[in-house]
Short mmCIF file of C-alpha atoms in Angstrom, two decimals:
data_model
loop_
_atom_site.label_atom_id
_atom_site.label_comp_id
_atom_site.label_asym_id
_atom_site.label_seq_id
_atom_site.Cartn_x
_atom_site.Cartn_y
_atom_site.Cartn_z
CA MET A 10 14.31 -5.17 -27.38
CA THR A 11 11.19 -6.85 -27.75
CA VAL A 12 7.56 -5.18 -27.57
CA ILE A 13 4.85 -8.03 -27.84
CA VAL A 14 1.87 -6.61 -29.86
CA ASN A 15 0.48 -9.91 -31.27
CA GLN A 16 -1.15 -13.17 -29.70
CA ASP A 17 1.54 -15.59 -31.11
CA ASP A 18 4.47 -13.71 -29.68
CA LEU A 19 2.76 -13.58 -26.60
CA ASP A 20 1.86 -17.20 -26.23
CA GLN A 21 5.29 -18.28 -27.22
CA LEU A 22 6.81 -15.90 -24.47
CA CYS A 23 4.71 -17.37 -21.69
CA ALA A 24 5.26 -20.78 -22.87
CA GLY A 25 9.22 -20.08 -22.19
CA LEU A 26 8.42 -18.40 -19.24
CA ALA A 27 6.28 -21.36 -17.68
CA ARG A 28 9.40 -23.38 -18.13
CA THR A 29 11.45 -21.10 -15.59
CA ASP A 30 11.94 -21.23 -11.95
CA THR A 31 12.05 -17.56 -11.29
CA VAL A 32 10.39 -14.43 -13.36
CA ALA A 33 10.82 -10.65 -12.89
CA ILE A 34 7.57 -8.68 -13.21
CA ASP A 35 6.74 -4.66 -13.13
CA THR A 36 4.00 -2.55 -15.06
CA GLU A 37 3.54 0.62 -16.19
CA PHE A 38 0.06 1.75 -15.27
CA ILE A 39 -2.10 5.20 -15.67
CA ARG A 40 -5.10 6.41 -13.43
CA GLU A 41 -5.07 10.27 -13.51
CA LYS A 42 -8.74 9.97 -15.28
CA THR A 43 -10.08 6.94 -13.88
CA TYR A 44 -10.89 5.26 -10.62
CA TRP A 45 -9.26 1.53 -11.76
CA PRO A 46 -5.49 1.85 -12.51
CA ARG A 47 -5.48 1.83 -16.84
CA ILE A 48 -2.74 -1.09 -17.63
CA CYS A 49 -0.32 -0.16 -20.13
CA LEU A 50 2.41 -2.22 -20.32
CA ILE A 51 3.80 -5.46 -18.65
CA GLN A 52 7.47 -6.18 -18.31
CA VAL A 53 9.23 -9.56 -17.70
CA ALA A 54 12.39 -10.90 -17.34
CA ALA A 55 13.62 -14.38 -16.81
CA GLN A 56 16.55 -16.57 -17.63
CA GLY A 57 16.62 -16.21 -21.80
CA HIS A 58 13.66 -14.10 -21.73
CA GLU A 59 13.24 -10.25 -21.63
CA ALA A 60 10.03 -8.35 -23.14
CA VAL A 61 7.64 -5.67 -22.91
CA ILE A 62 3.73 -6.87 -23.54
CA ASP A 63 1.56 -3.98 -24.98
CA ALA A 64 -1.39 -4.29 -22.73
CA LEU A 65 -3.17 -1.97 -24.76
CA ALA A 66 -2.95 -4.23 -27.78
CA SER A 67 -5.66 -6.84 -28.62
CA LEU A 68 -4.18 -9.60 -26.58
CA ASP A 69 -5.47 -12.70 -24.64
CA LEU A 70 -3.38 -11.94 -21.27
CA THR A 71 -4.57 -15.36 -19.94
CA PRO A 72 -1.28 -17.16 -20.28
CA LEU A 73 0.54 -14.43 -18.44
CA TRP A 74 -2.29 -14.47 -15.69
CA LYS A 75 -1.53 -18.44 -15.44
CA VAL A 76 2.55 -17.92 -15.17
CA THR A 77 1.45 -15.13 -12.26
CA ALA A 78 -0.85 -17.75 -10.66
CA ASN A 79 1.68 -20.78 -11.08
CA LYS A 80 2.79 -21.73 -7.50
CA LYS A 81 6.11 -23.45 -8.88
CA ILE A 82 7.19 -19.81 -10.30
CA THR A 83 8.68 -17.42 -8.30
CA LYS A 84 7.76 -13.68 -9.44
CA VAL A 85 10.17 -11.00 -8.40
CA LEU A 86 8.43 -7.54 -8.26
CA HIS A 87 9.24 -4.11 -6.19
CA ALA A 88 7.07 -2.54 -4.16
CA ALA A 89 4.26 -4.61 -5.56
CA GLN A 90 1.00 -3.27 -3.92
CA GLN A 91 -0.01 -1.30 -7.24
CA ASP A 92 1.11 -4.61 -9.48
CA LEU A 93 -1.08 -6.90 -7.39
CA GLU A 94 -4.16 -4.55 -7.56
CA ILE A 95 -3.77 -4.87 -11.40
CA PHE A 96 -3.45 -8.75 -10.94
CA TYR A 97 -6.54 -8.99 -8.87
CA GLN A 98 -8.30 -6.53 -10.97
CA HIS A 99 -7.39 -8.67 -14.05
CA MET A 100 -6.89 -12.05 -13.23
CA GLY A 101 -10.48 -13.26 -12.19
CA LYS A 102 -10.52 -16.39 -10.20
CA ARG A 103 -6.76 -17.07 -10.16
CA LYS A 104 -4.80 -15.31 -7.69
CA PRO A 105 -1.08 -14.26 -7.94
CA GLN A 106 1.22 -17.17 -6.29
CA ASN A 107 4.49 -17.00 -4.88
CA ILE A 108 5.35 -13.70 -4.92
CA LYS A 109 8.37 -11.95 -3.78
CA ASP A 110 8.90 -8.24 -3.26
CA THR A 111 12.62 -6.71 -3.09
CA GLN A 112 11.45 -3.43 -1.27
CA ILE A 113 10.08 -5.71 1.47
CA MET A 114 13.44 -7.74 1.33
CA ALA A 115 15.58 -4.81 1.39
CA MET A 116 13.82 -3.29 4.52
CA ALA A 117 14.54 -6.79 6.60
CA LEU A 118 18.12 -6.06 5.96
CA GLY A 119 18.59 -2.05 6.48
CA TYR A 120 18.03 -0.31 3.06
CA GLY A 121 15.75 2.24 4.94
CA GLU A 122 11.83 2.67 5.54
CA ALA A 123 10.65 2.04 1.80
CA PRO A 124 13.90 2.18 -0.47
CA SER A 125 13.31 2.56 -4.24
CA TYR A 126 14.09 0.57 -7.03
CA ALA A 127 16.78 2.84 -8.08
CA TYR A 128 18.28 3.82 -5.16
CA LEU A 129 18.45 -0.23 -4.49
CA ILE A 130 20.06 -1.15 -7.57
CA GLU A 131 22.50 1.79 -6.97
CA SER A 132 23.10 0.44 -3.42
CA LEU A 133 23.37 -3.48 -4.52
CA PHE A 134 25.45 -2.70 -7.87
CA GLY A 135 26.68 0.57 -8.45
CA LYS A 136 24.24 1.15 -11.22
CA GLN A 137 22.67 4.38 -11.58
CA LEU A 138 19.40 4.19 -13.42
CA ASP A 139 17.78 6.23 -16.06
CA LYS A 140 14.69 7.90 -14.61
CA SER A 141 13.92 10.42 -17.30
CA SER A 142 11.05 8.32 -18.74
CA ARG A 143 9.42 8.26 -15.21
CA LEU A 144 6.70 10.25 -15.87
CA SER A 145 5.44 9.14 -19.07
CA ASN A 146 1.90 9.06 -20.65
CA TRP A 147 2.55 5.31 -20.83
CA ALA A 148 -1.15 5.17 -23.11
CA GLN A 149 0.44 6.91 -25.94
CA ARG A 150 1.36 4.74 -28.99
CA PRO A 151 3.97 4.25 -30.36
CA LEU A 152 6.47 3.87 -27.70
CA SER A 153 9.71 5.78 -27.70
CA GLU A 154 12.81 3.90 -27.43
CA SER A 155 13.21 5.61 -24.29
CA GLN A 156 9.89 4.28 -23.00
CA ILE A 157 10.76 0.96 -23.65
CA ASN A 158 14.52 1.35 -22.53
CA TYR A 159 12.96 2.40 -19.14
CA ALA A 160 10.23 -0.06 -18.53
CA LEU A 161 12.87 -2.84 -19.35
CA GLN A 162 15.23 -1.62 -17.04
CA ASP A 163 12.49 -1.96 -14.33
CA VAL A 164 12.90 -5.80 -14.89
CA ARG A 165 16.25 -6.23 -16.45
CA TYR A 166 17.68 -5.88 -12.70
CA LEU A 167 15.40 -7.48 -10.36
CA LEU A 168 16.65 -11.10 -10.73
CA PRO A 169 20.08 -10.06 -9.98
CA ALA A 170 18.93 -7.84 -6.84
CA TYR A 171 16.74 -10.61 -5.89
CA LYS A 172 19.53 -13.51 -5.77
CA GLU A 173 21.38 -10.69 -3.93
CA LEU A 174 19.20 -9.97 -1.34
CA ASN A 175 18.06 -13.61 -0.34
CA ASN A 176 21.51 -14.57 0.07
CA LYS A 177 21.92 -11.55 2.56
CA LEU A 178 18.56 -12.94 4.04
CA LYS A 179 19.77 -16.21 3.98
CA ALA A 180 23.20 -15.06 5.72
CA ASN A 181 21.71 -13.43 8.55
CA LYS A 182 18.91 -15.97 9.15
CA ARG A 183 16.10 -13.43 7.90
CA GLU A 184 14.48 -15.30 5.48
CA HIS A 185 11.07 -15.78 7.43
CA TRP A 186 11.23 -12.25 8.69
CA THR A 187 9.34 -10.92 5.11
CA GLU A 188 6.58 -13.83 5.41
CA HIS A 189 4.09 -12.02 7.60
CA GLU A 190 4.53 -9.13 4.59
CA TYR A 191 3.56 -11.41 2.13
CA GLU A 192 0.85 -13.17 3.65
CA VAL A 193 -0.98 -9.31 4.30
CA MET A 194 -0.13 -8.30 0.76
CA LEU A 195 -1.66 -11.33 -0.96
CA ASN A 196 -4.61 -10.97 0.78
CA PRO A 197 -7.63 -10.63 -1.58
CA ASP A 198 -9.64 -8.08 0.83
CA ARG A 199 -6.63 -5.78 0.70
CA TYR A 200 -7.47 -5.09 -3.08
CA ARG A 201 -11.39 -4.87 -2.85
CA PRO A 202 -12.69 -1.29 -2.46
CA ASN A 203 -14.63 -1.05 0.69
CA PRO A 204 -16.65 2.24 0.45
CA LYS A 205 -18.13 1.71 3.81
CA GLN A 206 -14.44 3.05 4.82
CA ALA A 207 -14.03 5.52 2.15
CA TRP A 208 -14.45 8.20 4.77
CA GLN A 209 -11.11 7.43 6.84
CA ARG A 210 -9.30 8.70 3.90
CA ILE A 211 -10.83 12.17 4.57
CA LYS A 212 -8.37 14.09 6.23
CA GLY A 213 -10.16 15.90 9.32
CA ALA A 214 -12.95 13.52 9.20
CA ARG A 215 -12.71 12.83 12.82
CA ARG A 216 -12.71 16.52 14.06
CA ASN A 217 -16.15 16.71 13.53
CA VAL A 218 -17.91 13.56 15.39
CA LYS A 219 -21.29 14.73 15.58
CA HIS A 220 -21.80 14.65 12.14
CA LEU A 221 -19.20 12.15 11.01
CA THR A 222 -22.46 9.68 10.23
CA THR A 223 -23.15 12.24 7.32
CA LEU A 224 -19.86 12.15 6.44
CA GLN A 225 -19.48 8.31 6.42
CA GLY A 226 -22.75 8.04 4.24
CA MET A 227 -21.47 10.76 1.87
CA ALA A 228 -17.86 9.17 1.44
CA GLN A 229 -19.28 5.92 0.77
CA TRP A 230 -22.01 7.05 -2.28
CA ARG A 231 -19.17 9.19 -3.62
CA GLU A 232 -17.05 5.89 -3.91
CA GLU A 233 -19.70 3.70 -5.27
CA VAL A 234 -20.62 6.30 -7.88
CA ALA A 235 -16.49 6.74 -9.01
CA MET A 236 -16.25 2.75 -9.11
CA LYS A 237 -19.25 2.62 -11.68
CA SER A 238 -18.15 5.37 -13.63
CA ASN A 239 -14.97 4.67 -13.60
CA ILE A 240 -14.01 8.30 -12.64
CA PRO A 241 -11.57 9.49 -10.05
CA ILE A 242 -13.58 10.04 -6.42
CA GLN A 243 -12.37 13.80 -6.45
CA TRP A 244 -14.16 14.43 -9.94
CA VAL A 245 -17.55 13.33 -8.07
CA MET A 246 -17.08 15.80 -5.21
CA ARG A 247 -14.26 17.11 -3.60
CA ASP A 248 -13.12 16.47 0.24
CA GLU A 249 -14.27 19.97 1.13
CA VAL A 250 -17.56 19.92 -0.14
CA LEU A 251 -18.76 16.48 1.57
CA LYS A 252 -17.06 17.91 5.00
CA GLN A 253 -19.19 20.84 4.35
CA ILE A 254 -22.15 19.23 3.55
CA ALA A 255 -21.52 16.79 6.49
CA ASN A 256 -21.74 20.07 8.84
CA GLU A 257 -24.46 21.92 7.37
CA ARG A 258 -26.74 18.91 7.07
CA PRO A 259 -29.33 20.77 4.41
CA THR A 260 -32.36 19.61 4.21
CA ASN A 261 -33.47 20.88 0.74
CA LYS A 262 -32.11 21.17 -2.38
CA LYS A 263 -32.47 25.28 -1.85
CA ASP A 264 -29.64 24.64 1.01
CA LEU A 265 -27.71 22.26 -0.62
CA GLY A 266 -27.09 24.46 -3.36
CA GLN A 267 -25.92 27.13 -0.92
CA VAL A 268 -23.38 25.01 0.23
CA ARG A 269 -19.47 26.43 -0.62
CA GLY A 270 -17.96 24.92 -3.32
CA ILE A 271 -20.81 22.44 -4.60
CA ALA A 272 -21.55 22.17 -8.53
CA SER A 273 -25.05 23.43 -9.67
CA GLY A 274 -24.58 19.84 -11.74
CA SER A 275 -24.01 18.05 -8.73
CA VAL A 276 -27.49 19.30 -6.86
CA ARG A 277 -29.66 18.41 -10.27
CA HIS A 278 -28.02 15.03 -10.79
CA TYR A 279 -27.30 14.03 -6.96
CA GLY A 280 -29.34 16.32 -4.64
CA ASP A 281 -32.22 13.88 -3.92
CA LYS A 282 -30.15 10.73 -2.85
CA ILE A 283 -27.71 13.10 -1.01
CA LEU A 284 -30.25 14.88 0.79
CA ARG A 285 -31.74 10.95 1.54
CA ILE A 286 -28.10 10.42 2.81
CA ILE A 287 -28.65 12.98 5.24
CA SER A 288 -31.94 12.31 6.48
CA ASP A 289 -30.88 8.66 7.35
CA SER A 290 -27.75 9.47 9.11
CA VAL A 291 -29.07 12.09 11.48
CA GLN A 292 -30.41 9.03 13.37
CA LYS A 293 -27.34 7.09 13.48
CA LYS A 294 -24.90 7.06 16.25
CA PRO A 295 -21.16 7.63 15.06
CA PRO A 296 -18.60 5.03 15.72
CA PRO A 297 -16.53 4.89 18.92
CA PRO A 298 -13.00 6.31 19.05
CA GLU A 299 -10.43 4.14 17.88
CA PRO A 300 -7.12 3.55 19.33
CA LYS A 301 -5.50 6.80 18.13
CA LYS A 302 -8.20 8.70 19.39
CA LEU A 303 -7.45 6.90 23.17
CA ILE A 304 -3.77 7.84 22.58
CA ALA A 305 -4.30 11.61 21.68
CA ASN A 306 -6.35 11.91 24.87
CA ARG A 307 -4.61 9.51 27.47
CA TYR A 308 -1.40 8.15 26.59
CA THR A 309 0.45 10.42 24.57
CA GLN A 310 3.81 10.64 26.11
CA VAL A 311 4.03 6.33 26.55
CA ALA A 312 2.98 6.04 23.09
CA ASP A 313 6.21 8.51 21.81
CA ILE A 314 8.36 7.10 24.12
CA MET A 315 7.45 3.43 23.10
CA LYS A 316 8.23 4.86 19.59
CA LEU A 317 11.47 6.03 20.17
CA LEU A 318 12.29 2.21 21.34
CA LEU A 319 10.96 1.25 18.14
CA ARG A 320 13.47 3.04 16.41
CA GLN A 321 16.22 2.44 18.31
CA ARG A 322 15.59 -0.96 18.30
CA ALA A 323 14.91 -0.83 14.13
CA ALA A 324 18.54 0.86 14.20
CA GLU A 325 20.15 -1.94 16.19
CA HIS A 326 18.73 -5.04 14.10
CA LYS A 327 19.36 -3.02 10.64
CA VAL A 328 15.84 -3.13 9.99
CA ALA A 329 12.91 -0.58 8.70
CA THR A 330 10.87 0.27 11.82
CA LYS A 331 7.66 -0.38 9.65
CA LEU A 332 8.43 -4.10 9.02
CA ILE A 333 8.63 -4.28 12.75
CA ALA A 334 5.79 -2.40 13.86
CA THR A 335 3.24 0.20 12.26
CA SER A 336 2.43 3.66 14.47
CA ALA A 337 -0.92 2.23 14.91
CA GLU A 338 0.16 -1.13 16.50
CA VAL A 339 2.36 0.74 18.93
CA ASP A 340 -0.75 2.63 19.84
CA LEU A 341 -2.86 -0.65 20.32
CA ILE A 342 0.02 -2.06 22.70
CA VAL A 343 -0.04 0.94 24.69
CA THR A 344 -3.94 0.87 24.92
CA HIS A 345 -4.28 -2.57 25.50
CA GLY A 346 -0.92 -4.17 26.39
CA ASP A 347 0.04 -7.89 25.23
CA ILE A 348 -2.66 -8.04 22.31
CA ASP A 349 -3.01 -10.17 19.29
CA THR A 350 -0.87 -8.35 16.64
CA PRO A 351 2.05 -9.04 14.68
CA ALA A 352 4.45 -6.60 16.38
CA LEU A 353 4.20 -9.12 19.45
CA LYS A 354 4.99 -12.32 17.59
CA GLY A 355 7.95 -14.12 16.14
CA TRP A 356 10.85 -12.21 15.52
CA ARG A 357 9.13 -9.22 16.16
CA ARG A 358 8.50 -9.97 19.56
CA ASP A 359 11.94 -10.68 20.42
CA VAL A 360 13.23 -7.61 18.30
CA PHE A 361 11.35 -5.32 19.78
CA GLY A 362 7.59 -6.76 21.42
CA LYS A 363 9.29 -8.08 24.46
CA ASP A 364 10.51 -4.38 25.24
CA ALA A 365 7.59 -2.65 24.71
CA LEU A 366 5.61 -4.88 26.97
CA ALA A 367 8.59 -4.34 29.84
CA LEU A 368 8.47 -0.51 28.85
CA LEU A 369 4.56 -0.91 30.14
CA ARG A 370 5.40 -3.24 33.07
CA GLY A 371 7.88 -0.53 34.10
CA ASP A 372 10.53 -2.74 33.81
CA ILE A 373 12.79 -0.65 31.50
CA ALA A 374 14.53 2.68 32.68
CA VAL A 375 14.83 5.49 30.44
CA ARG A 376 17.74 7.82 31.03
CA VAL A 377 20.08 10.36 28.95
CA GLY A 378 22.92 8.95 28.10
CA PRO A 379 26.59 11.05 27.80
CA ASP A 380 26.12 11.52 24.21
CA ARG A 381 22.24 13.26 24.94
CA THR A 382 20.75 10.59 23.29
CA LEU A 383 18.09 8.23 25.27
CA VAL A 384 19.08 4.94 26.65
CA PHE A 385 16.54 2.49 27.16
CA GLN A 386 17.91 0.37 30.15
CA ASN A 387 16.84 -3.36 31.00
CA GLN A 388 16.33 -3.38 34.74
CA PRO A 389 13.48 -3.58 37.00
CA MET A 390 11.76 -0.32 38.54
CA THR A 391 12.06 -0.73 42.11
CA SER A 392 9.16 1.20 44.32
#
């Protein structure tokens, strides 16, 4: 086994990777005590190469980022979003190119909604992976042999899995079924934090529309503090405290200090800023309700039936439902009809979209079959 800890070895490894056409990549990181993920290891595998790169060593990772940005080399990952977040954080002006995700490929072939790497390898090759080091502290040094073996196994089977899944996609004429997912996945905006939208991650945020503007301002402030200080957002202020401040809208530090759960240090350090946010937010109008809100009020039954149609069509075609359409997309179709959304384009329209629109028109009848399951019958409804 090889652990790269010096620059000459890394340069030699990357020179070899640059001569291959396909490279498997995985990362190990921690972020329990930081806002930004702290990359600890990068594992790579290609024909004739297999190594663990110690990202905490004094290494210039530029040669590896050049490989990652090389359009001619296919990079294979599994459940790549968190890895890509790290790439975008560290690659500077370079952007990852020609990425393939075995989880997305597996979803297009009926292996489940979000099949894990271990499940996929066992399904494809009957190989059970050792997951005993899954919750390791990847920042500890020296690394144990079991940690290194665990890290390597996460790339050792990626290329065989990619080849197997790619052959299945070609055999089923589904290579293009994953194109949109890669386009979305490689969008840099996906990995740029947007403090103005941070309030949307707070559970129950929309239940109190009257004070939503205050919550929006507080959530944006908290996100910006966490980013600048590189600490978890909950370390700045917990969700429940933010919601309580939005509900009470205190106008002075004494009242602010009476908010349940607020730390006295937060009042001292951030009190003036918080009071300005509250004052500024009072005059702002809350955003209009989202389609999901409209669904809850007016179209719940139709949306529920359309989601049953989605699950049935996904099962018929042996593809993950979320690869066809998200719940939010279904809500948009129910509220707006034939709109510009991926679920109504290309193969997704053929598999589900056209039937979803037919359901809205009343051209599909729903009945209970002999086995007491719902049957969607394609026939015009007569008046």
